[in-house]
Short mmCIF file of C-alpha atoms and ligand atoms in Angstrom, two decimals:
data_model
loop_
_atom_site.label_atom_id
_atom_site.label_comp_id
_atom_site.label_asym_id
_atom_site.label_seq_id
_atom_site.Cartn_x
_atom_site.Cartn_y
_atom_site.Cartn_z
CA MET A 1 8.31 -11.30 -25.97
CA SER A 2 5.81 -14.18 -25.64
CA LYS A 3 3.21 -14.08 -22.76
CA HIS A 4 4.73 -16.80 -20.68
CA LYS A 5 8.08 -15.13 -20.69
CA ARG A 6 6.71 -12.03 -19.00
CA LYS A 7 7.83 -11.36 -15.43
CA PHE A 8 5.87 -8.85 -13.46
CA ILE A 9 6.28 -6.60 -10.53
CA GLY A 10 3.08 -7.46 -8.54
CA VAL A 11 1.20 -4.89 -6.56
CA PHE A 12 -1.44 -6.17 -4.24
CA ASP A 13 -4.19 -4.33 -2.33
CA SER A 14 -7.32 -5.32 -0.57
CA GLY A 15 -9.21 -3.22 -3.20
CA PHE A 16 -8.48 -0.48 -5.55
CA GLY A 17 -6.79 2.06 -3.26
CA GLY A 18 -3.44 0.43 -4.07
CA ILE A 19 -3.91 1.59 -7.63
CA ASN A 20 -2.95 5.10 -6.28
CA ILE A 21 0.44 3.61 -5.13
CA LEU A 22 0.78 1.68 -8.42
CA ARG A 23 0.42 4.92 -10.36
CA GLY A 24 3.25 6.47 -8.40
CA ILE A 25 5.40 3.37 -9.11
CA VAL A 26 4.57 3.27 -12.89
CA LYS A 27 5.40 7.04 -13.06
CA GLU A 28 8.80 6.55 -11.49
CA LEU A 29 9.58 3.19 -13.07
CA PRO A 30 7.65 3.13 -16.32
CA ALA A 31 9.70 0.39 -18.16
CA TYR A 32 8.70 -2.64 -16.20
CA ASP A 33 5.57 -4.96 -16.58
CA TYR A 34 3.17 -4.80 -13.77
CA LEU A 35 0.46 -7.01 -12.39
CA TYR A 36 -2.12 -5.42 -10.00
CA LEU A 37 -4.44 -7.48 -7.84
CA GLY A 38 -7.26 -6.01 -5.86
CA ASP A 39 -9.20 -8.36 -3.60
CA THR A 40 -12.29 -6.27 -3.93
CA ALA A 41 -14.77 -9.06 -3.27
CA ARG A 42 -13.40 -9.37 0.30
CA ALA A 43 -12.46 -5.65 0.92
CA PRO A 44 -12.16 -3.80 3.37
CA TYR A 45 -9.40 -5.63 5.13
CA GLY A 46 -8.99 -2.84 7.56
CA THR A 47 -11.77 -4.15 9.94
CA ARG A 48 -10.89 -7.82 9.80
CA SER A 49 -8.85 -9.85 12.18
CA PRO A 50 -5.10 -10.47 11.59
CA GLU A 51 -5.67 -14.12 11.07
CA VAL A 52 -8.18 -13.47 8.19
CA VAL A 53 -5.96 -10.80 6.62
CA TYR A 54 -3.05 -13.28 6.70
CA GLU A 55 -5.19 -16.08 5.04
CA PHE A 56 -6.54 -13.70 2.25
CA THR A 57 -3.00 -12.32 1.65
CA LYS A 58 -1.37 -15.70 1.30
CA GLN A 59 -4.05 -16.53 -1.43
CA ALA A 60 -3.20 -13.37 -3.20
CA VAL A 61 0.57 -14.22 -3.09
CA ASP A 62 -0.17 -17.64 -4.47
CA PHE A 63 -2.10 -16.17 -7.36
CA MET A 64 0.46 -13.51 -8.12
CA PHE A 65 3.43 -15.92 -8.03
CA ALA A 66 1.50 -18.38 -10.20
CA ASN A 67 1.09 -15.63 -12.64
CA ASN A 68 4.66 -14.68 -13.12
CA CYS A 69 5.34 -12.03 -10.52
CA GLU A 70 9.02 -11.87 -9.59
CA LEU A 71 8.43 -9.46 -6.75
CA ILE A 72 5.25 -8.48 -4.96
CA ILE A 73 4.59 -5.13 -3.17
CA PHE A 74 1.88 -5.07 -0.62
CA ALA A 75 0.42 -1.60 -1.29
CA CYS A 76 -2.19 -2.47 1.33
CA ASN A 77 -1.10 -1.08 4.78
CA THR A 78 -3.42 -3.58 6.56
CA ALA A 79 -1.86 -6.53 4.72
CA SER A 80 1.58 -5.03 5.31
CA SER A 81 0.84 -4.79 9.11
CA ASP A 82 -1.00 -8.07 9.61
CA ALA A 83 0.50 -10.48 7.07
CA LEU A 84 3.85 -9.30 5.67
CA ARG A 85 6.30 -10.38 8.43
CA LYS A 86 4.86 -13.96 8.68
CA ILE A 87 4.69 -14.24 4.83
CA GLN A 88 8.34 -13.20 4.60
CA GLN A 89 9.53 -15.32 7.54
CA GLU A 90 7.36 -18.42 7.32
CA TYR A 91 5.58 -18.67 3.89
CA LEU A 92 8.17 -17.67 1.40
CA PRO A 93 11.04 -19.77 2.84
CA LYS A 94 8.69 -22.88 2.62
CA TYR A 95 7.01 -22.30 -0.80
CA TYR A 96 8.78 -19.55 -2.67
CA PRO A 97 12.40 -19.39 -1.57
CA ASN A 98 13.44 -17.39 -4.49
CA LYS A 99 10.76 -14.69 -4.39
CA LYS A 100 10.53 -11.47 -2.57
CA VAL A 101 7.50 -9.66 -1.04
CA LEU A 102 7.75 -6.04 0.23
CA GLY A 103 5.43 -3.73 2.10
CA VAL A 104 4.74 -0.02 2.49
CA LEU A 105 5.26 0.48 6.11
CA ILE A 106 9.04 0.50 6.28
CA PRO A 107 9.46 2.97 3.44
CA ALA A 108 6.96 5.23 5.12
CA ALA A 109 8.62 4.85 8.51
CA GLU A 110 12.08 5.47 7.07
CA GLU A 111 10.97 8.66 5.36
CA ALA A 112 9.11 9.82 8.46
CA ILE A 113 12.26 9.40 10.65
CA ILE A 114 14.27 11.60 8.11
CA LYS A 115 11.60 14.31 8.16
CA THR A 116 10.86 14.58 11.93
CA LYS A 117 12.74 17.18 13.92
CA ASN A 118 11.10 16.81 17.34
CA LYS A 119 10.78 12.99 17.11
CA LYS A 120 7.06 12.94 17.41
CA ILE A 121 5.35 11.16 14.59
CA GLY A 122 1.58 10.85 14.01
CA VAL A 123 0.05 7.97 12.08
CA ILE A 124 -3.42 7.74 10.77
CA ALA A 125 -4.51 4.28 9.38
CA THR A 126 -7.33 1.63 9.42
CA GLU A 127 -8.15 -0.01 12.71
CA GLY A 128 -6.34 -3.20 11.64
CA THR A 129 -3.07 -1.29 10.91
CA VAL A 130 -3.29 0.79 14.16
CA CYS A 131 -4.19 -2.32 16.37
CA SER A 132 -1.29 -4.31 14.99
CA GLY A 133 1.26 -1.76 16.33
CA ALA A 134 3.29 -2.39 13.11
CA PHE A 135 3.94 1.35 12.42
CA ALA A 136 5.11 2.07 16.00
CA ARG A 137 7.42 -1.09 15.90
CA GLU A 138 9.00 -0.14 12.62
CA LEU A 139 9.52 3.37 13.64
CA MET A 140 10.96 2.60 17.00
CA LYS A 141 13.15 -0.10 15.35
CA ILE A 142 14.85 2.72 13.45
CA ASN A 143 14.92 5.09 16.38
CA PRO A 144 13.73 3.85 19.88
CA LYS A 145 13.46 7.57 21.08
CA ILE A 146 10.59 8.30 18.58
CA LYS A 147 7.24 9.03 20.05
CA VAL A 148 4.40 7.66 17.99
CA PHE A 149 0.81 8.86 18.16
CA GLN A 150 -1.61 6.72 16.13
CA ASN A 151 -5.29 7.28 15.41
CA PRO A 152 -7.57 4.77 13.50
CA CYS A 153 -9.74 6.50 10.99
CA PRO A 154 -12.36 4.09 9.90
CA LEU A 155 -14.53 6.56 8.14
CA LEU A 156 -12.02 7.67 5.67
CA VAL A 157 -11.97 4.69 3.27
CA PRO A 158 -15.68 4.78 2.77
CA ILE A 159 -15.38 8.69 2.40
CA VAL A 160 -12.89 8.37 -0.43
CA GLU A 161 -14.80 5.56 -2.13
CA ALA A 162 -17.90 7.66 -2.07
CA GLY A 163 -16.11 10.58 -3.59
CA GLU A 164 -17.00 12.79 -0.58
CA GLN A 165 -13.54 14.15 0.06
CA ASN A 166 -14.56 17.76 -0.37
CA SER A 167 -17.77 17.82 1.77
CA LYS A 168 -18.20 19.67 4.94
CA ALA A 169 -18.83 16.48 6.88
CA THR A 170 -15.42 15.18 5.73
CA LYS A 171 -13.78 18.34 7.08
CA ILE A 172 -15.28 17.89 10.53
CA ILE A 173 -14.47 14.15 10.50
CA LEU A 174 -10.79 14.87 9.59
CA GLU A 175 -10.60 17.64 12.15
CA ASN A 176 -11.62 15.11 14.84
CA TYR A 177 -9.22 12.37 13.60
CA LEU A 178 -6.18 14.74 13.34
CA LYS A 179 -6.88 16.84 16.56
CA PRO A 180 -5.28 14.41 19.03
CA ILE A 181 -2.18 14.12 16.86
CA LYS A 182 -1.87 17.79 16.44
CA ASN A 183 -2.46 18.45 20.12
CA ARG A 184 0.46 16.13 21.03
CA GLY A 185 2.89 18.20 18.90
CA ALA A 186 3.72 15.70 16.20
CA ASP A 187 5.72 17.48 13.50
CA THR A 188 5.29 14.55 10.92
CA LEU A 189 2.26 12.79 9.79
CA ILE A 190 2.16 9.29 8.05
CA LEU A 191 -0.83 8.80 5.85
CA GLY A 192 -0.82 5.02 6.57
CA CYS A 193 -3.59 3.71 4.23
CA THR A 194 -3.83 3.43 0.52
CA HIS A 195 -6.76 5.84 0.29
CA TYR A 196 -5.54 8.76 2.39
CA GLY A 197 -3.24 10.22 -0.31
CA ILE A 198 -6.42 11.32 -2.01
CA LEU A 199 -7.27 13.51 0.99
CA GLU A 200 -3.82 15.01 1.21
CA ASN A 201 -5.02 18.44 0.37
CA GLN A 202 -7.85 18.40 2.82
CA ILE A 203 -5.49 17.06 5.52
CA ARG A 204 -2.92 19.78 4.76
CA LYS A 205 -5.56 22.55 5.28
CA ILE A 206 -6.40 21.19 8.66
CA ILE A 207 -2.83 20.57 9.98
CA GLY A 208 -1.19 23.57 8.44
CA SER A 209 2.18 23.88 6.90
CA GLY A 210 4.15 23.09 9.93
CA MET A 211 3.71 19.28 9.77
CA ALA A 212 5.44 17.09 7.17
CA ILE A 213 3.12 14.62 5.45
CA ILE A 214 4.40 11.19 4.43
CA SER A 215 2.52 10.08 1.41
CA GLU A 216 3.10 6.43 0.37
CA ALA A 217 2.23 7.11 -3.27
CA LYS A 218 5.30 9.46 -3.32
CA VAL A 219 7.71 7.51 -1.07
CA VAL A 220 7.17 3.91 -2.02
CA PRO A 221 8.11 4.34 -5.77
CA LYS A 222 11.49 6.00 -4.83
CA LYS A 223 12.19 3.18 -2.33
CA LEU A 224 11.35 0.58 -4.91
CA LYS A 225 13.64 2.21 -7.51
CA ASP A 226 16.53 2.06 -4.80
CA TYR A 227 15.64 -1.62 -3.99
CA LEU A 228 15.84 -2.60 -7.66
CA LYS A 229 19.21 -0.91 -8.00
CA ARG A 230 20.44 -2.81 -5.09
CA HIS A 231 19.00 -6.13 -6.18
CA ALA A 232 20.21 -6.42 -9.82
CA ALA A 233 19.51 -10.19 -10.02
CA ILE A 234 15.83 -9.48 -9.45
CA GLU A 235 15.74 -6.43 -11.51
CA LYS A 236 17.15 -8.31 -14.51
CA LYS A 237 14.35 -10.81 -14.45
CA ILE A 238 11.57 -8.49 -14.68
CA SER A 239 10.25 -7.91 -18.21
CA LYS A 240 10.18 -4.43 -19.62
CA ASN A 241 7.31 -3.93 -21.96
CA ARG A 242 5.37 -1.22 -20.17
CA ILE A 243 2.41 -3.54 -19.62
CA VAL A 244 0.07 -2.90 -16.66
CA ARG A 245 -2.41 -5.70 -16.00
CA PHE A 246 -5.32 -5.34 -13.56
CA PHE A 247 -7.01 -8.24 -11.79
CA SER A 248 -9.84 -8.08 -9.27
CA THR A 249 -11.75 -10.57 -7.29
CA ASP A 250 -15.01 -8.67 -8.00
CA LEU A 251 -15.59 -6.69 -11.13
CA THR A 252 -17.81 -3.83 -10.65
CA ASP A 253 -18.30 -0.52 -12.48
CA LYS A 254 -16.93 1.19 -9.29
CA PHE A 255 -13.68 -0.78 -9.65
CA ILE A 256 -13.22 0.43 -13.14
CA LEU A 257 -14.39 3.97 -12.34
CA LEU A 258 -12.41 4.52 -9.19
CA GLY A 259 -9.53 2.48 -10.48
CA SER A 260 -9.22 4.60 -13.57
CA LYS A 261 -9.41 7.73 -11.42
CA PHE A 262 -6.80 6.52 -9.08
CA PHE A 263 -4.51 5.39 -11.91
CA GLY A 264 -5.00 8.61 -13.92
CA ARG A 265 -6.10 6.71 -17.09
CA LYS A 266 -8.74 4.30 -18.06
CA ILE A 267 -8.02 0.76 -16.79
CA LYS A 268 -9.38 -2.59 -17.99
CA ALA A 269 -9.48 -5.44 -15.46
CA GLN A 270 -10.09 -9.22 -15.42
CA LYS A 271 -12.12 -10.96 -12.76
CA ILE A 272 -10.38 -13.89 -10.87
CA SER A 273 -11.13 -15.88 -7.79
CA LEU A 274 -8.71 -16.62 -4.95
CA LYS A 275 -8.52 -19.91 -3.05
N1 DGL B 301 -5.90 -0.96 1.62
C1 DGL B 301 -6.29 -0.78 2.89
C2 DGL B 301 -5.06 -0.20 3.68
O1 DGL B 301 -4.16 0.48 3.01
C3 DGL B 301 -7.45 0.17 3.11
C4 DGL B 301 -8.75 -0.42 2.69
C5 DGL B 301 -9.18 -1.64 3.47
O2 DGL B 301 -9.49 -1.45 4.61
O3 DGL B 301 -9.19 -2.72 2.84
O4 DGL B 301 -4.96 -0.32 4.81
#
């Protein structure tokens, strides 16, 4: 198949954390062609205002549709929280009426509702995601009786990026972040950030075996598979050559190193700029 005929599933993140989610998607759905974009030059998004996250995300969407994405998944929770609804409701109808953009919040929320027995769900995420209230909104849309306890964890992204997940300091930081959620009796915990899946074992040790953990890298691929089954017209358009292309707005050794670690095999990436 010639290059211009390729039609990709796009996966977007503020940086390389989303590669962890892409890895799960490729494992579940290996046949398709994928285009990953990390806006590393402007990451992190988690501490930015919703307006800025929306502007950056719109630019990413423009790039990905211009480069033959048929469908885009926002692997980034902050972009899913601050930009997804507006992009779906305002931007796509105006500029891309035939294209689709999906996020990671609804799949995680749906899974959490299935798992919880006592209707108390904890969410850990970036400040941006927590402040947006998007997880609470989506959870309560499915079941208004759900109690949601959120805690922003600003130190966890830098910890994962520094490879410090097993340090003593990380254990103390995690204990502090998880304590309020544990104390309020939540029986289910959403890891509402691309990076937190990397800390799942450490989190499990702190919360014990009684609390269900919702990890997006496990949930999102299954939900995407189901979505493609239900949307045959979109599924048919996506090319199936098992190609995975990586683009990044800043190309550092760290992107390649951590990206390869998150993806589970060596990646190559191309630098682009977003306008
Ligand atoms: N990708 C972001 C998220 O899932 C975390 C990193 C950032 O703050 O940009 O919210």
